[in-house]
Amino acid sequence: MVAPQVSVVIPVFNEEAGLPALFARLYPALDALKVPYEVIFVNDGSRDGSAALLEIQYLARPDVTHVIMFNTNYGQHLAIIAGFAHVRGERVVTLDADLQNPPEEIGRLLAAMDAGHDYVGGVRRTREDAWWRRVASRAMNRLREKITRIRMTDQGCMLRAYSREIADAIADGPEVSTFIPALAFTFAHHPTEIDVAHEERAAGESKYSLYQLIRLNFDLVTGFSLVPLQLFSVFGMLVSMGALATYLGVIVYRLFAGEWHQALYALWDRDILSFFLIGMVLFGLGVVGEYVGRIYQQVRARPRYTIRAILESPQNDGP
Ligand code: UDP
Ligand code: MG
């Protein structure tokens, strides 16, 4: 058996209706690439017949098929991480099991890697999803672009190719709530993006409810940015400064109006005072947030940096 060069990782959660169609398109598409490959399905605790179908597919193509069975549902991103921990190929491709990501596009991702990229993101040319999902994800893409250092056009597209180094770095991390396309971006040194096709779900329904989508976006924002925490201190500072300016304004106004004996009473003005104090409280919350943020970064235990290469001559050990 030849060692695989390309490992394809596919999370599966209750996809029995679509799996036969996936198998029918995925394997011919991969065979056509003429590179040794392996497919790693991760059954994310499906409660339908997905596990049985995966088992049958494993028996049909045991040479190139691996199936990891979770005991219960951990979510798409942890399923992919489990796949990453098992890959043997130098290149790793992820795609969804519902055929929304056409397997025929894998060759184009790999071609971009041939051109020297270590991370190739897919950008869905036309998106075949409900309108509210398109609107929401455009807004989230824009927000993420502003508050993190991650530069991606289409964070939600899972049709992506990663170098083995990046997949290993992701699999080695202890993080539980994470967002793989963004995490991979932080580990990549020469990422790129290409347009890919997107199709309607072949069968079954989306496995993400509105609530889960919101949770996922919290994973993305809190996992890669401390801005939400820092907003408090900035807002608190603005409120306090506004209150101080109001004090000054009122005192100066009263002095000029000849009410000099009233001027200092402004300091006791309840409204201005409470604005000032609310500002201080928010600022204090923000400062606590700064510390919490640092603790959070520390416990996340992400590699502090990844080194691409070291240029140095062989060490001269002896005298
Ligand atoms: N998925 C998973 N675990 C989950 C939810 C989804 O493994 O808890 C898989 C699912 O089987 C599919 C992929 O993740 O292969 C994307 O899910 P889906 O197509 O439902 O998401 P959408 O396309 O609606 O964003
Ligand atoms: Mg889908």
Coordinates of C-alpha atoms and ligand atoms in Angstrom, one line a residue:
M1 CA 0.0 0.0 0.0
V2 CA 1.5 3.4 -1.0
A3 CA 1.5 6.1 1.6
P4 CA -1.1 8.7 0.9
Q5 CA -0.1 12.2 -0.2
V6 CA -3.5 13.7 0.2
S7 CA -5.8 13.2 3.2
V8 CA -9.4 14.2 2.9
V9 CA -11.2 14.8 6.2
I10 CA -15.0 14.8 6.3
P11 CA -17.2 15.3 9.4
V12 CA -20.4 13.4 9.3
F13 CA -23.4 14.1 11.5
N14 CA -26.8 12.5 10.6
E15 CA -26.1 12.5 6.8
E16 CA -27.5 9.1 5.9
A17 CA -29.7 10.6 3.2
G18 CA -26.7 12.1 1.4
L19 CA -23.8 9.7 2.0
P20 CA -24.4 7.4 -0.9
A21 CA -24.3 10.4 -3.3
L22 CA -21.2 11.6 -1.6
F23 CA -19.4 8.3 -2.0
A24 CA -20.5 8.1 -5.7
R25 CA -18.9 11.5 -6.5
L26 CA -16.0 11.7 -4.0
Y27 CA -14.0 8.5 -4.9
P28 CA -14.1 9.0 -8.7
A29 CA -13.0 12.6 -8.2
L30 CA -10.1 11.5 -6.0
D31 CA -9.2 8.6 -8.3
A32 CA -9.0 11.0 -11.2
L33 CA -6.3 13.1 -9.4
K34 CA -3.9 10.2 -9.8
V35 CA -2.2 10.9 -6.4
P36 CA -2.3 8.4 -3.5
Y37 CA -5.0 9.6 -1.1
E38 CA -6.9 8.6 1.9
V39 CA -10.4 9.6 3.1
I40 CA -11.0 10.1 6.8
F41 CA -14.7 10.2 7.8
V42 CA -15.4 11.3 11.3
N43 CA -18.8 10.2 12.5
D44 CA -19.7 12.9 14.9
G45 CA -22.2 10.9 17.0
S46 CA -24.8 10.5 14.3
R47 CA -28.1 9.1 15.5
D48 CA -29.3 7.9 12.1
G49 CA -27.8 5.2 9.8
S50 CA -24.7 7.2 8.9
A51 CA -22.4 4.9 11.0
A52 CA -23.6 1.8 9.2
L53 CA -23.2 3.4 5.8
L54 CA -19.7 4.5 6.7
E55 CA -18.9 1.0 7.8
I56 CA -20.1 -0.4 4.4
Q57 CA -18.1 2.1 2.6
Y58 CA -15.0 1.2 4.6
L59 CA -15.5 -2.4 3.6
A60 CA -15.9 -1.4 0.0
R61 CA -12.7 0.7 -0.1
P62 CA -10.6 -0.3 3.0
D63 CA -7.4 0.7 1.2
V64 CA -8.2 4.4 1.2
T65 CA -11.0 4.7 3.8
H66 CA -10.7 5.4 7.5
V67 CA -13.7 6.0 9.7
I68 CA -13.4 7.6 13.2
M69 CA -16.5 7.1 15.3
F70 CA -17.2 9.5 18.1
N71 CA -19.3 8.3 21.0
T72 CA -21.5 11.4 20.8
N73 CA -21.9 14.7 19.0
Y74 CA -19.0 17.1 19.7
G75 CA -19.5 19.4 16.8
Q76 CA -18.0 19.8 13.3
H77 CA -14.8 21.5 14.3
L78 CA -13.8 19.0 16.9
A79 CA -14.7 16.2 14.4
I80 CA -12.3 17.8 11.9
I81 CA -9.6 18.1 14.6
A82 CA -9.9 14.4 15.3
G83 CA -9.5 13.8 11.6
F84 CA -6.4 16.0 11.5
A85 CA -4.9 13.9 14.3
H86 CA -5.1 10.8 12.1
V87 CA -3.9 12.1 8.7
R88 CA -0.9 10.7 7.1
G89 CA -0.8 12.7 3.9
E90 CA 1.4 15.8 3.3
R91 CA -1.7 17.7 2.3
V92 CA -5.0 17.8 4.1
V93 CA -8.3 18.7 2.5
T94 CA -11.6 19.3 4.4
L95 CA -15.1 19.3 2.9
D96 CA -18.6 18.9 4.1
A97 CA -20.4 15.6 3.8
D98 CA -23.6 17.1 2.3
L99 CA -22.0 17.7 -1.2
Q100 CA -22.3 21.5 -0.8
N101 CA -18.6 21.5 -1.5
P102 CA -18.1 19.7 -4.8
P103 CA -15.4 17.1 -4.5
E104 CA -14.4 17.8 -8.1
E105 CA -12.8 21.1 -6.9
I106 CA -10.2 19.3 -4.7
G107 CA -7.8 19.2 -7.7
R108 CA -7.9 23.0 -8.0
L109 CA -7.1 23.4 -4.3
L110 CA -4.1 21.1 -4.7
A111 CA -3.0 23.0 -7.7
A112 CA -2.8 26.1 -5.6
M113 CA -0.7 24.2 -3.1
D114 CA 1.6 23.2 -6.0
A115 CA 2.1 26.9 -6.6
G116 CA 3.7 27.2 -3.1
H117 CA 0.8 28.0 -0.8
D118 CA 0.5 26.2 2.5
Y119 CA -3.1 27.1 3.1
V120 CA -5.8 27.4 0.4
G121 CA -9.2 28.7 1.4
G122 CA -12.3 28.2 -0.8
V123 CA -14.5 31.2 -1.6
R124 CA -18.0 30.2 -2.6
R125 CA -18.7 31.8 -5.9
T126 CA -22.5 31.6 -5.6
R127 CA -23.8 30.6 -2.3
E128 CA -26.7 28.1 -2.2
D129 CA -28.0 28.7 1.3
A130 CA -31.0 30.5 2.8
W131 CA -30.9 34.3 2.2
W132 CA -30.8 35.1 6.0
R133 CA -27.6 32.9 6.3
R134 CA -26.0 34.8 3.4
V135 CA -26.8 38.2 5.0
A136 CA -25.7 37.1 8.4
S137 CA -22.4 35.6 7.3
R138 CA -21.6 38.6 5.2
A139 CA -22.0 40.7 8.4
M140 CA -19.9 38.3 10.4
N141 CA -17.2 38.2 7.8
R142 CA -17.0 42.0 8.0
L143 CA -17.0 42.1 11.8
R144 CA -14.3 39.5 12.0
E145 CA -12.2 41.4 9.4
K146 CA -12.4 44.5 11.7
I147 CA -11.6 43.0 15.1
T148 CA -9.2 40.2 14.3
R149 CA -6.0 39.9 12.2
I150 CA -7.5 37.1 10.2
R151 CA -7.9 38.0 6.5
M152 CA -10.3 35.6 4.8
T153 CA -13.1 36.3 2.3
D154 CA -15.4 33.5 3.2
Q155 CA -14.8 32.1 6.7
G156 CA -17.7 29.7 6.5
C157 CA -16.5 27.7 3.5
M158 CA -15.1 24.4 4.7
L159 CA -13.7 23.4 1.3
R160 CA -10.0 24.1 2.1
A161 CA -6.6 22.6 1.8
Y162 CA -4.0 22.7 4.6
S163 CA -0.3 21.7 4.7
R164 CA 0.4 18.9 7.1
E165 CA 2.3 21.3 9.4
I166 CA -0.8 23.4 9.8
A167 CA -3.1 20.4 10.4
D168 CA -0.6 19.0 13.0
A169 CA -0.4 22.4 14.7
I170 CA -4.2 22.4 14.9
A171 CA -4.5 18.8 16.1
D172 CA -1.8 19.4 18.8
G173 CA -3.5 22.3 20.4
P174 CA -5.7 21.7 23.5
E175 CA -8.4 24.2 22.4
V176 CA -12.0 23.0 22.6
S177 CA -14.1 25.8 21.2
T178 CA -12.4 26.8 18.1
F179 CA -12.9 27.7 14.5
I180 CA -10.6 25.8 12.2
P181 CA -10.4 28.1 9.1
A182 CA -9.4 31.0 11.3
L183 CA -6.9 28.9 13.4
A184 CA -5.3 27.6 10.3
F185 CA -4.8 31.2 9.1
T186 CA -2.9 32.1 12.2
F187 CA -0.5 29.2 11.5
A188 CA -0.1 29.7 7.8
H189 CA 2.8 31.6 6.2
H190 CA 1.7 31.8 2.6
P191 CA -2.1 31.5 2.5
T192 CA -4.3 32.1 -0.6
E193 CA -7.9 31.8 -1.7
I194 CA -9.6 30.5 -4.8
D195 CA -13.1 30.6 -6.0
V196 CA -15.0 27.3 -5.7
A197 CA -18.5 26.2 -6.6
H198 CA -21.2 25.7 -4.0
E199 CA -24.2 23.5 -4.4
E200 CA -27.4 23.1 -2.6
R201 CA -27.5 20.4 0.1
A202 CA -27.8 17.1 -1.7
A203 CA -30.1 15.7 0.9
G204 CA -31.1 16.2 4.5
E205 CA -31.1 19.5 6.4
S206 CA -28.5 21.9 7.7
K207 CA -27.2 20.6 11.1
Y208 CA -26.9 24.1 12.4
S209 CA -29.8 25.8 14.1
L210 CA -29.8 29.6 14.5
Y211 CA -28.6 29.1 18.1
Q212 CA -25.7 27.0 17.1
L213 CA -24.7 29.4 14.4
I214 CA -24.6 32.2 17.0
R215 CA -22.5 29.9 19.3
L216 CA -20.1 29.2 16.5
N217 CA -19.7 32.9 15.8
F218 CA -18.9 33.5 19.5
D219 CA -16.2 30.8 19.2
L220 CA -14.8 32.7 16.3
V221 CA -14.9 36.2 17.8
T222 CA -13.8 35.3 21.3
G223 CA -11.2 32.8 20.1
F224 CA -9.4 35.3 18.0
S225 CA -10.0 38.7 19.5
L226 CA -10.0 40.4 22.8
V227 CA -11.8 43.5 21.3
P228 CA -15.2 42.7 23.0
L229 CA -13.5 42.8 26.4
Q230 CA -11.6 45.9 25.6
L231 CA -14.7 47.7 24.3
F232 CA -15.7 48.1 28.0
S233 CA -12.6 50.1 29.0
V234 CA -12.8 52.3 25.9
F235 CA -16.5 53.0 26.4
G236 CA -15.9 53.6 30.2
M237 CA -13.1 56.1 29.4
L238 CA -15.3 57.9 26.9
V239 CA -18.2 58.2 29.4
S240 CA -15.9 59.5 32.2
M241 CA -14.2 62.0 29.9
G242 CA -17.6 63.2 28.7
A243 CA -18.7 63.7 32.3
L244 CA -15.5 65.7 33.1
A245 CA -16.0 67.9 30.1
T246 CA -19.6 68.5 31.2
Y247 CA -18.4 69.5 34.6
L248 CA -16.0 72.0 33.1
G249 CA -18.6 73.3 30.8
V250 CA -21.2 73.9 33.5
I251 CA -18.7 75.5 35.9
V252 CA -17.4 77.8 33.3
Y253 CA -20.9 78.7 32.1
R254 CA -22.0 79.6 35.6
L255 CA -19.0 81.7 36.3
F256 CA -19.6 83.7 33.1
A257 CA -23.3 84.0 33.9
G258 CA -22.3 85.7 37.2
E259 CA -23.5 82.7 39.3
W260 CA -20.0 82.2 40.7
H261 CA -21.4 81.0 44.0
Q262 CA -23.4 78.3 42.1
A263 CA -20.5 77.3 40.0
L264 CA -18.9 74.8 42.4
Y265 CA -22.3 73.2 43.2
A266 CA -22.1 71.6 39.7
L267 CA -19.7 69.1 41.2
W268 CA -22.6 67.7 43.2
D269 CA -24.9 67.5 40.1
R270 CA -26.3 64.0 40.4
D271 CA -26.6 63.4 36.6
I272 CA -23.0 64.4 35.8
L273 CA -21.7 62.6 38.8
S274 CA -23.5 59.3 38.0
F275 CA -22.2 59.5 34.4
F276 CA -18.7 59.9 35.7
L277 CA -19.1 57.0 38.2
I278 CA -20.7 54.7 35.6
G279 CA -17.8 55.5 33.3
M280 CA -15.3 54.6 36.0
V281 CA -17.1 51.3 36.7
L282 CA -17.1 50.4 33.0
F283 CA -13.5 51.3 32.8
G284 CA -12.8 49.1 35.9
L285 CA -14.7 46.2 34.2
G286 CA -12.6 46.7 31.1
V287 CA -9.4 46.5 33.2
V288 CA -10.6 43.3 34.8
G289 CA -11.4 42.2 31.2
E290 CA -7.8 42.9 30.2
Y291 CA -6.5 40.5 32.9
V292 CA -9.1 37.9 32.1
G293 CA -8.2 38.2 28.4
R294 CA -4.5 37.5 29.3
I295 CA -5.5 34.5 31.4
Y296 CA -7.6 33.3 28.6
Q297 CA -4.8 33.6 26.1
Q298 CA -2.5 31.7 28.4
V299 CA -4.8 28.8 29.2
R300 CA -5.7 28.4 25.5
A301 CA -2.1 27.2 25.2
R302 CA -1.9 27.9 21.5
P303 CA 1.7 27.8 20.2
R304 CA 3.1 31.2 20.8
Y305 CA 4.6 31.3 17.3
T306 CA 5.3 28.9 14.5
I307 CA 8.7 28.9 12.9
R308 CA 8.9 28.4 9.1
A309 CA 12.6 28.0 8.8
I310 CA 15.8 28.6 10.6
L311 CA 18.9 29.6 8.6
E312 CA 22.1 28.7 10.4
S313 CA 25.2 26.7 9.7
P314 CA 25.7 23.4 11.4
Q315 CA 26.8 23.8 15.0
N316 CA 30.5 23.4 15.7
D317 CA 30.4 21.3 18.9
G318 CA 34.0 20.6 19.8
P319 CA 36.9 23.1 20.1
Ligands
UDP1 N1 -21.5 18.4 11.2 C1 -20.9 17.7 12.2 N2 -21.3 17.9 13.5 C2 -22.2 18.8 13.8 C3 -22.8 19.6 12.7 C4 -22.4 19.3 11.4 O1 -20.0 16.9 11.9 O2 -22.5 18.9 15.0 C5 -21.0 18.2 9.8 C6 -22.2 17.9 8.8 O3 -22.4 16.5 8.7 C7 -21.6 18.4 7.5 C8 -20.8 19.6 7.9 O4 -20.5 19.4 9.3 O5 -20.7 17.5 6.9 C9 -21.5 20.9 7.7 O6 -22.7 20.9 8.3 P1 -24.0 21.5 7.6 O7 -24.0 21.2 6.1 O8 -25.2 21.1 8.3 O9 -23.8 23.0 7.8 P2 -24.2 24.2 6.8 O10 -23.7 23.8 5.4 O11 -25.6 24.4 6.9 O12 -23.4 25.4 7.3
MG2 MG -24.0 22.2 4.4

